[in-house]
Amino acid sequence: MSFDTLKDDLLSLTDAGLKYAKSKGADQTEIFVSTQKSINVANQSGMIQAIDGRNEGIGVRIAQGKKMGFAAMSSLTDEALKHAVDEALTVAKSMKQDNEGFEKFANKMKPAKDGILDHNIVALTTEDIVNKTNKTFKESKEFDPRIISATARTTSTYGGYAIANSEGVSGSTSYTAYIMVNFVTAMEEQERKSAFDFSVTRSVPEDKNLGKNCSEKAIKLLGSKPLDFTGVLPTVWNPIVMSSFWQTSLSNSVNGRQVVEKNSYFMDKLGDKVGIPELTITDDGQLPEGLNTSEIDYEGVPRQSTNIIEKGVLRSFLYDSYYGRLGKAKSTGNATRGQDYESTPGISPTTIVIQPGSKSFDEIISGIDKGVYVMDSVMGMMHSNRISGDFSVVATSAYLIENGEITHPLNPITIAGNLYKSYLGIRNIGSDSKLLPAVKTPTIAFNGFTVNG
């Protein structure tokens, strides 16, 4: 398939699938087809690995009354399409229990807009990606002799998907993406420190010195000292570590399924104040540079921008059409498929966007007498209790703040607190902002976390 005709080519398959399902006696049908071409290159300590491949297939859901069947095939041929329809219909007819929550598939609506598309990504070759990856690796290694290892990874990808159903939905979307990840380790007198960084775009990026910047961060972490006390301190988190914070705290708490099933901390707090007045969080499925921005979600519902928290007040949860119906709300265009065509729809944010504040990084630091600056990553965030919000993490890349200045790097420290209560304990929201795969966030400073050396 040509990228220029990709959307139309995929739609022709979904239309053919609907017609075939109708001829076989299906009551309600949804046809999902997708294709993705990727080049993945890694340079790990000088060893280069390149994988160039395509992933494509068909997912079919058929409802006979309230009995639901699903089948998938890893091919886009007419034979695979018919086989998937036949299998889904067989499964639906064999189901002994009804899906009581199901009424119909998503309704037809006007599509939204795709994000940035860069045909230069489509034209990239494996050799191009290898050369770009090697450049980043070389930057890392040559920055300082204390850099003992480096890994540079680059993924270039493009593709699209289409959905059609018996309710009249017939839509398609396409995308391009370019992701660079760099990880380095520095060593001096038996002390090892690591750092990493991302570059996430929907177009071929300009040279951002990712390797050099990453190595510089690792070198600055050398010479760390222990934190010789335990206490409740202000903590400043950079955008990379805040990305995991927001994904962990929001993926469950504003997920419509968890709200309906009463597994969400925020389930009975709609309209309540849950954060400081300066906190506004949006799930933006129309952010032009967002990796998950598209015309439609994975059910064919238009993507949209949804205010989750507005000026500290909880305004909305995120829904697909199924749980929107059960929750007596409309779909917010957040249906996703965790394993693409091989899975049925679930709910996930597109790009979580935290509205930047007014203070620069230097201004945030200068206002702290004693605190900690955390960067890059923390260990244990994904194991937090997502219902209660309690967490305890280990920060291996952190600095002590004293008298309004960053003084020296720290040995690993633990930070503990509550994810959801911390929204009300935000001290400052930075004026900076960084785009990561699923989050766009500034630096955030918190009060109220317990720090232990």
Short mmCIF file of C-alpha atoms in Angstrom, two decimals:
data_model
loop_
_atom_site.label_atom_id
_atom_site.label_comp_id
_atom_site.label_asym_id
_atom_site.label_seq_id
_atom_site.Cartn_x
_atom_site.Cartn_y
_atom_site.Cartn_z
CA MET A 1 0.00 0.00 0.00
CA SER A 2 1.19 3.49 -0.85
CA PHE A 3 1.12 5.95 2.07
CA ASP A 4 -0.66 8.46 -0.17
CA THR A 5 -3.59 6.08 -0.75
CA LEU A 6 -3.35 4.22 2.56
CA LYS A 7 -6.55 5.53 4.14
CA ASP A 8 -8.66 4.77 1.07
CA ASP A 9 -7.10 1.33 0.64
CA LEU A 10 -7.87 0.40 4.25
CA LEU A 11 -11.43 1.70 3.98
CA SER A 12 -12.08 -0.47 0.94
CA LEU A 13 -11.23 -3.52 3.07
CA THR A 14 -13.56 -2.52 5.90
CA ASP A 15 -16.40 -1.91 3.46
CA ALA A 16 -15.84 -5.31 1.87
CA GLY A 17 -15.86 -6.91 5.31
CA LEU A 18 -19.19 -5.33 6.23
CA LYS A 19 -20.80 -6.54 3.03
CA TYR A 20 -19.52 -10.07 3.55
CA ALA A 21 -20.68 -10.16 7.17
CA LYS A 22 -24.14 -9.01 6.13
CA SER A 23 -24.30 -11.75 3.51
CA LYS A 24 -23.49 -14.31 6.23
CA GLY A 25 -26.35 -13.14 8.44
CA ALA A 26 -24.48 -11.08 11.05
CA ASP A 27 -26.73 -8.82 13.15
CA GLN A 28 -24.11 -6.17 13.94
CA THR A 29 -20.54 -5.97 12.69
CA GLU A 30 -17.39 -3.93 13.27
CA ILE A 31 -14.36 -4.30 10.99
CA PHE A 32 -10.97 -2.93 12.08
CA VAL A 33 -7.90 -3.07 9.83
CA SER A 34 -4.43 -1.64 10.44
CA THR A 35 -0.96 -1.53 8.97
CA GLN A 36 2.32 -0.24 10.35
CA LYS A 37 5.81 -0.05 8.83
CA SER A 38 8.68 0.43 11.30
CA ILE A 39 12.45 0.68 11.29
CA ASN A 40 14.03 0.02 14.69
CA VAL A 41 17.75 0.59 15.17
CA ALA A 42 19.83 0.22 18.34
CA ASN A 43 23.50 0.93 18.88
CA GLN A 44 24.45 -0.66 22.19
CA SER A 45 28.10 -0.17 23.10
CA GLY A 46 28.99 -0.17 19.41
CA MET A 47 26.91 -3.22 18.52
CA ILE A 48 24.27 -2.31 15.94
CA GLN A 49 20.94 -4.07 15.56
CA ALA A 50 18.45 -3.07 12.89
CA ILE A 51 14.95 -4.49 12.48
CA ASP A 52 12.81 -3.44 9.54
CA GLY A 53 9.29 -4.84 9.49
CA ARG A 54 5.59 -4.46 8.91
CA ASN A 55 2.72 -5.37 11.21
CA GLU A 56 -0.76 -5.54 9.73
CA GLY A 57 -4.00 -7.35 10.24
CA ILE A 58 -7.75 -7.45 10.72
CA GLY A 59 -9.91 -7.53 13.84
CA VAL A 60 -13.62 -8.32 13.59
CA ARG A 61 -16.35 -8.04 16.21
CA ILE A 62 -19.78 -9.47 15.49
CA ALA A 63 -22.83 -9.29 17.75
CA GLN A 64 -25.69 -11.73 17.40
CA GLY A 65 -28.22 -10.16 19.71
CA LYS A 66 -26.14 -9.54 22.84
CA LYS A 67 -23.70 -12.37 22.17
CA MET A 68 -20.32 -11.03 21.05
CA GLY A 69 -17.68 -12.78 18.97
CA PHE A 70 -14.20 -11.59 18.08
CA ALA A 71 -11.55 -12.88 15.68
CA ALA A 72 -8.30 -11.54 14.24
CA MET A 73 -6.02 -12.35 11.31
CA SER A 74 -2.47 -11.13 10.64
CA SER A 75 -3.03 -10.41 6.97
CA LEU A 76 -4.94 -7.91 4.81
CA THR A 77 -5.98 -10.32 2.06
CA ASP A 78 -9.59 -10.91 1.04
CA GLU A 79 -9.27 -14.48 2.27
CA ALA A 80 -8.08 -13.34 5.71
CA LEU A 81 -10.94 -10.85 5.90
CA LYS A 82 -13.55 -13.49 5.16
CA HIS A 83 -11.94 -15.95 7.56
CA ALA A 84 -11.98 -13.39 10.39
CA VAL A 85 -15.66 -12.64 9.75
CA ASP A 86 -16.54 -16.34 9.69
CA GLU A 87 -14.64 -16.99 12.93
CA ALA A 88 -16.16 -14.01 14.75
CA LEU A 89 -19.64 -15.10 13.69
CA THR A 90 -18.99 -18.66 14.86
CA VAL A 91 -17.76 -17.42 18.24
CA ALA A 92 -20.78 -15.14 18.66
CA LYS A 93 -23.21 -17.96 17.91
CA SER A 94 -21.45 -20.29 20.34
CA MET A 95 -21.46 -17.86 23.29
CA LYS A 96 -23.66 -19.09 26.16
CA GLN A 97 -23.85 -15.79 28.02
CA ASP A 98 -25.12 -12.44 26.81
CA ASN A 99 -23.05 -9.28 27.11
CA GLU A 100 -25.77 -7.39 28.97
CA GLY A 101 -23.99 -4.03 28.68
CA PHE A 102 -23.82 -4.15 24.89
CA GLU A 103 -26.44 -2.39 22.79
CA LYS A 104 -24.67 -1.40 19.59
CA PHE A 105 -21.34 -0.34 18.15
CA ALA A 106 -20.28 3.32 17.96
CA ASN A 107 -22.49 5.81 16.13
CA LYS A 108 -21.43 7.65 13.00
CA MET A 109 -20.04 11.14 13.67
CA LYS A 110 -17.99 13.73 11.83
CA PRO A 111 -14.29 12.81 12.09
CA ALA A 112 -11.72 15.06 13.75
CA LYS A 113 -8.26 15.83 12.35
CA ASP A 114 -5.08 13.81 11.99
CA GLY A 115 -1.88 15.04 13.59
CA ILE A 116 1.25 16.20 11.80
CA LEU A 117 2.20 13.94 8.88
CA ASP A 118 5.74 13.96 7.50
CA HIS A 119 6.34 12.14 4.23
CA ASN A 120 10.08 12.41 4.91
CA ILE A 121 9.62 9.65 7.49
CA VAL A 122 8.07 7.42 4.83
CA ALA A 123 11.13 7.97 2.63
CA LEU A 124 13.68 7.06 5.33
CA THR A 125 15.74 3.92 4.76
CA THR A 126 17.31 1.59 7.31
CA GLU A 127 20.69 3.06 6.38
CA ASP A 128 19.39 6.56 7.17
CA ILE A 129 18.23 5.47 10.63
CA VAL A 130 21.48 3.61 11.32
CA ASN A 131 23.48 6.74 10.46
CA LYS A 132 21.34 8.96 12.70
CA THR A 133 21.53 6.48 15.56
CA ASN A 134 25.29 6.14 15.24
CA LYS A 135 25.65 9.92 15.36
CA THR A 136 23.80 10.06 18.69
CA PHE A 137 25.87 7.17 20.05
CA LYS A 138 29.12 8.85 18.98
CA GLU A 139 28.06 12.12 20.63
CA SER A 140 27.48 10.26 23.88
CA LYS A 141 30.73 8.33 23.93
CA GLU A 142 32.98 11.19 22.85
CA PHE A 143 31.59 13.73 25.30
CA ASP A 144 33.80 12.61 28.19
CA PRO A 145 36.13 9.63 28.81
CA ARG A 146 34.15 8.85 31.96
CA ILE A 147 31.21 7.71 29.80
CA ILE A 148 31.77 3.95 29.91
CA SER A 149 28.67 2.78 28.03
CA ALA A 150 25.98 4.21 25.81
CA THR A 151 22.88 2.94 24.06
CA ALA A 152 21.10 4.90 21.35
CA ARG A 153 17.78 3.71 19.96
CA THR A 154 15.72 5.13 17.11
CA THR A 155 12.30 4.11 15.83
CA SER A 156 10.85 5.48 12.62
CA THR A 157 7.29 4.41 11.89
CA TYR A 158 4.28 5.19 9.76
CA GLY A 159 0.93 3.57 9.12
CA GLY A 160 -2.78 3.85 9.67
CA TYR A 161 -6.01 2.11 10.50
CA ALA A 162 -9.62 2.08 9.36
CA ILE A 163 -12.90 1.14 11.01
CA ALA A 164 -16.37 0.51 9.65
CA ASN A 165 -19.45 -0.81 11.43
CA SER A 166 -23.10 -1.53 10.83
CA GLU A 167 -24.10 1.75 12.53
CA GLY A 168 -22.66 3.73 9.63
CA VAL A 169 -19.14 4.42 10.91
CA SER A 170 -16.60 4.41 8.08
CA GLY A 171 -13.38 6.23 8.86
CA SER A 172 -9.63 5.99 8.58
CA THR A 173 -6.54 7.70 9.91
CA SER A 174 -2.80 7.77 9.24
CA TYR A 175 0.28 8.75 11.19
CA THR A 176 4.05 9.20 11.16
CA ALA A 177 6.37 9.10 14.17
CA TYR A 178 10.05 9.37 15.02
CA ILE A 179 11.30 8.43 18.50
CA MET A 180 14.85 8.62 19.83
CA VAL A 181 15.93 7.26 23.23
CA ASN A 182 19.43 7.61 24.63
CA PHE A 183 20.86 5.94 27.76
CA VAL A 184 24.38 6.40 29.11
CA THR A 185 26.44 5.36 32.14
CA ALA A 186 29.31 7.38 33.58
CA MET A 187 31.92 6.03 35.99
CA GLU A 188 34.54 7.60 38.24
CA GLU A 189 36.37 5.90 41.13
CA GLN A 190 33.93 2.96 41.22
CA GLU A 191 30.89 5.25 41.28
CA ARG A 192 28.43 4.70 38.43
CA LYS A 193 25.69 7.10 37.39
CA SER A 194 23.21 6.78 34.54
CA ALA A 195 21.04 9.21 32.61
CA PHE A 196 18.64 9.03 29.69
CA ASP A 197 16.59 11.29 27.47
CA PHE A 198 13.86 11.18 24.81
CA SER A 199 13.00 12.93 21.59
CA VAL A 200 9.43 12.31 20.43
CA THR A 201 8.06 13.81 17.21
CA ARG A 202 5.72 13.06 14.30
CA SER A 203 8.32 14.37 11.84
CA VAL A 204 12.05 13.94 11.26
CA PRO A 205 13.57 16.08 14.02
CA GLU A 206 16.32 18.63 13.79
CA ASP A 207 19.61 17.70 15.44
CA LYS A 208 19.03 18.27 19.17
CA ASN A 209 22.37 16.98 20.51
CA LEU A 210 20.54 14.24 22.38
CA GLY A 211 23.70 12.20 22.95
CA LYS A 212 25.73 15.13 24.24
CA ASN A 213 22.98 16.36 26.54
CA CYS A 214 22.42 12.90 27.98
CA SER A 215 26.11 12.37 28.71
CA GLU A 216 26.37 15.79 30.33
CA LYS A 217 23.57 14.84 32.74
CA ALA A 218 25.32 11.59 33.70
CA ILE A 219 28.67 13.31 34.33
CA LYS A 220 27.06 15.91 36.57
CA LEU A 221 25.60 13.13 38.74
CA LEU A 222 29.07 11.87 39.68
CA GLY A 223 30.35 12.78 43.13
CA SER A 224 27.04 12.08 44.84
CA LYS A 225 26.65 12.28 48.61
CA PRO A 226 24.18 10.67 51.00
CA LEU A 227 21.13 12.51 52.27
CA ASP A 228 21.74 12.24 56.00
CA PHE A 229 18.22 12.86 57.25
CA THR A 230 14.57 11.93 56.75
CA GLY A 231 11.88 14.56 56.47
CA VAL A 232 9.02 16.12 54.56
CA LEU A 233 10.65 18.29 51.91
CA PRO A 234 9.72 20.15 48.73
CA THR A 235 10.58 18.01 45.70
CA VAL A 236 11.00 19.24 42.14
CA TRP A 237 10.35 16.70 39.36
CA ASN A 238 11.54 17.23 35.80
CA PRO A 239 9.22 16.48 32.82
CA ILE A 240 10.61 12.99 32.15
CA VAL A 241 9.92 11.71 35.66
CA MET A 242 6.62 13.63 35.74
CA SER A 243 5.53 11.69 32.67
CA SER A 244 5.49 8.43 34.65
CA PHE A 245 3.82 10.23 37.57
CA TRP A 246 0.90 11.47 35.44
CA GLN A 247 0.47 8.18 33.57
CA THR A 248 0.40 6.23 36.83
CA SER A 249 -1.99 8.56 38.63
CA LEU A 250 -4.40 9.18 35.73
CA SER A 251 -4.48 5.88 33.82
CA ASN A 252 -6.74 4.31 36.44
CA SER A 253 -8.37 7.22 38.25
CA VAL A 254 -10.06 8.82 35.21
CA ASN A 255 -10.57 5.62 33.20
CA GLY A 256 -14.31 5.27 32.57
CA ARG A 257 -14.24 1.51 33.04
CA GLN A 258 -12.65 1.85 36.48
CA VAL A 259 -15.18 4.55 37.37
CA VAL A 260 -18.13 2.36 36.33
CA GLU A 261 -16.66 -0.64 38.17
CA LYS A 262 -15.95 1.53 41.25
CA ASN A 263 -12.18 1.04 41.22
CA SER A 264 -11.28 4.71 40.82
CA TYR A 265 -10.10 7.10 43.53
CA PHE A 266 -11.95 9.92 41.75
CA MET A 267 -15.16 8.00 40.99
CA ASP A 268 -17.39 10.12 43.27
CA LYS A 269 -15.47 13.39 42.98
CA LEU A 270 -16.75 14.83 39.69
CA GLY A 271 -17.16 18.57 40.20
CA ASP A 272 -15.00 18.56 43.33
CA LYS A 273 -11.78 20.45 43.91
CA VAL A 274 -8.99 17.88 43.56
CA GLY A 275 -6.01 20.12 42.75
CA ILE A 276 -4.65 23.61 43.14
CA PRO A 277 -6.36 26.35 41.05
CA GLU A 278 -3.35 26.50 38.72
CA LEU A 279 -3.74 22.83 37.74
CA THR A 280 -5.43 22.16 34.41
CA ILE A 281 -5.04 18.73 32.80
CA THR A 282 -6.38 17.92 29.34
CA ASP A 283 -6.47 14.71 27.38
CA ASP A 284 -5.76 16.15 23.94
CA GLY A 285 -6.50 13.79 21.08
CA GLN A 286 -6.13 16.72 18.68
CA LEU A 287 -2.68 17.96 19.73
CA PRO A 288 -0.97 18.25 16.31
CA GLU A 289 2.36 16.87 17.57
CA GLY A 290 0.86 14.18 19.83
CA LEU A 291 1.76 10.61 18.85
CA ASN A 292 -1.80 9.39 19.49
CA THR A 293 -3.56 12.23 17.67
CA SER A 294 -5.90 10.96 14.97
CA GLU A 295 -9.18 11.61 13.17
CA ILE A 296 -10.88 8.75 14.98
CA ASP A 297 -10.25 6.47 17.94
CA TYR A 298 -10.15 2.68 17.73
CA GLU A 299 -13.95 2.43 17.54
CA GLY A 300 -14.36 5.14 14.92
CA VAL A 301 -15.39 7.89 17.36
CA PRO A 302 -13.79 11.31 16.66
CA ARG A 303 -10.79 12.17 18.81
CA GLN A 304 -11.28 15.27 20.94
CA SER A 305 -9.74 17.46 23.60
CA THR A 306 -11.23 16.67 27.02
CA ASN A 307 -10.66 18.76 30.13
CA ILE A 308 -10.03 16.24 32.91
CA ILE A 309 -9.15 18.78 35.59
CA GLU A 310 -9.87 22.47 35.03
CA LYS A 311 -8.41 25.00 37.44
CA GLY A 312 -8.21 22.30 40.09
CA VAL A 313 -11.76 20.96 39.61
CA LEU A 314 -12.41 17.43 38.30
CA ARG A 315 -14.49 17.89 35.13
CA SER A 316 -14.53 14.63 33.18
CA PHE A 317 -13.58 10.98 32.95
CA LEU A 318 -12.40 9.25 29.78
CA TYR A 319 -14.74 6.82 28.02
CA ASP A 320 -15.16 4.58 25.04
CA SER A 321 -18.68 4.04 23.70
CA TYR A 322 -19.35 0.90 25.79
CA TYR A 323 -18.43 2.31 29.20
CA GLY A 324 -19.75 5.72 28.26
CA ARG A 325 -23.16 4.10 27.87
CA LEU A 326 -22.82 2.25 31.18
CA GLY A 327 -21.62 5.43 32.89
CA LYS A 328 -24.44 7.50 31.36
CA ALA A 329 -21.91 9.64 29.52
CA LYS A 330 -20.75 10.08 25.94
CA SER A 331 -17.60 8.55 24.52
CA THR A 332 -14.69 10.96 24.76
CA GLY A 333 -12.93 9.32 21.82
CA ASN A 334 -10.55 7.34 24.01
CA ALA A 335 -11.04 3.81 22.71
CA THR A 336 -7.73 2.07 22.14
CA ARG A 337 -6.53 -1.43 21.27
CA GLY A 338 -3.60 -2.55 23.38
CA GLN A 339 -2.46 -5.14 20.85
CA ASP A 340 -3.79 -3.35 17.81
CA TYR A 341 -5.97 -5.55 15.57
CA GLU A 342 -5.46 -8.55 17.87
CA SER A 343 -7.46 -7.03 20.74
CA THR A 344 -10.88 -5.56 21.40
CA PRO A 345 -11.22 -1.89 22.44
CA GLY A 346 -10.27 -0.62 25.88
CA ILE A 347 -9.80 2.89 27.28
CA SER A 348 -6.61 4.93 27.35
CA PRO A 349 -5.58 8.60 27.30
CA THR A 350 -4.23 10.02 24.04
CA THR A 351 -1.80 12.75 25.11
CA ILE A 352 -2.12 14.03 28.68
CA VAL A 353 -1.31 17.75 28.58
CA ILE A 354 -0.58 19.70 31.75
CA GLN A 355 -1.00 23.43 31.23
CA PRO A 356 2.32 25.17 31.96
CA GLY A 357 2.59 27.68 34.77
CA SER A 358 4.35 31.03 34.97
CA LYS A 359 7.58 30.22 36.83
CA SER A 360 10.82 29.23 35.13
CA PHE A 361 12.89 26.33 36.40
CA ASP A 362 15.39 28.72 38.00
CA GLU A 363 12.59 30.62 39.75
CA ILE A 364 11.16 27.38 41.16
CA ILE A 365 14.55 26.32 42.53
CA SER A 366 15.35 29.76 43.93
CA GLY A 367 12.20 29.66 46.07
CA ILE A 368 13.23 26.51 47.97
CA ASP A 369 15.38 26.70 51.11
CA LYS A 370 15.88 22.95 51.38
CA GLY A 371 14.56 20.31 49.01
CA VAL A 372 15.33 17.74 46.35
CA TYR A 373 15.41 17.90 42.55
CA VAL A 374 14.48 14.60 40.85
CA MET A 375 15.18 13.93 37.19
CA ASP A 376 14.83 11.26 34.50
CA SER A 377 13.32 8.30 36.33
CA VAL A 378 12.27 6.76 39.60
CA MET A 379 12.02 3.06 40.39
CA GLY A 380 8.71 1.69 41.64
CA MET A 381 6.25 4.27 40.30
CA MET A 382 4.40 1.70 38.21
CA HIS A 383 3.89 -0.42 41.35
CA SER A 384 2.01 2.34 43.17
CA ASN A 385 -1.44 1.58 44.58
CA ARG A 386 -3.58 3.09 41.85
CA ILE A 387 -6.78 2.89 43.87
CA SER A 388 -5.55 4.51 47.10
CA GLY A 389 -2.77 6.52 45.44
CA ASP A 390 -0.07 5.58 47.96
CA PHE A 391 3.41 5.30 46.47
CA SER A 392 7.04 4.85 47.46
CA VAL A 393 9.78 5.20 44.86
CA VAL A 394 13.56 5.22 44.65
CA ALA A 395 15.18 8.17 42.89
CA THR A 396 18.65 7.34 41.59
CA SER A 397 19.15 10.68 39.80
CA ALA A 398 18.56 13.47 42.29
CA TYR A 399 20.16 16.62 43.65
CA LEU A 400 20.01 18.46 46.95
CA ILE A 401 18.58 21.99 46.87
CA GLU A 402 19.85 24.39 49.52
CA ASN A 403 19.24 28.12 49.89
CA GLY A 404 17.63 28.37 46.47
CA GLU A 405 20.41 26.58 44.59
CA ILE A 406 21.09 23.06 43.33
CA THR A 407 24.18 22.05 45.31
CA HIS A 408 25.30 18.45 44.73
CA PRO A 409 24.02 15.08 43.47
CA LEU A 410 22.62 12.58 45.96
CA ASN A 411 22.97 8.88 46.52
CA PRO A 412 19.70 7.01 45.85
CA ILE A 413 16.84 8.32 47.99
CA THR A 414 13.27 7.16 48.62
CA ILE A 415 10.27 9.43 48.15
CA ALA A 416 6.85 8.49 49.52
CA GLY A 417 3.44 10.10 49.44
CA ASN A 418 0.03 9.93 47.80
CA LEU A 419 -0.46 10.49 44.09
CA TYR A 420 -3.93 11.97 44.26
CA LYS A 421 -3.56 14.09 47.39
CA SER A 422 -0.41 15.57 45.86
CA TYR A 423 -2.53 17.45 43.29
CA LEU A 424 -3.51 19.74 46.18
CA GLY A 425 0.10 19.84 47.37
CA ILE A 426 1.58 21.22 44.17
CA ARG A 427 3.93 24.07 45.01
CA ASN A 428 4.76 25.31 41.51
CA ILE A 429 4.00 24.43 37.89
CA GLY A 430 6.87 25.29 35.57
CA SER A 431 6.69 27.37 32.42
CA ASP A 432 8.67 24.75 30.50
CA SER A 433 7.09 21.79 28.71
CA LYS A 434 8.35 18.56 27.14
CA LEU A 435 6.51 16.13 24.87
CA LEU A 436 6.93 12.44 25.70
CA PRO A 437 5.15 9.45 24.12
CA ALA A 438 1.85 9.93 25.99
CA VAL A 439 2.34 13.07 28.09
CA LYS A 440 3.23 16.72 27.58
CA THR A 441 4.21 18.19 30.93
CA PRO A 442 6.26 20.94 32.55
CA THR A 443 8.46 20.66 35.63
CA ILE A 444 6.36 20.30 38.80
CA ALA A 445 7.32 21.12 42.40
CA PHE A 446 5.46 19.41 45.27
CA ASN A 447 5.10 19.97 48.98
CA GLY A 448 4.37 17.12 51.37
CA PHE A 449 6.39 14.11 50.21
CA THR A 450 8.56 12.23 52.70
CA VAL A 451 12.19 11.98 51.59
CA ASN A 452 14.56 9.42 53.08
CA GLY A 453 18.27 9.00 52.40
#
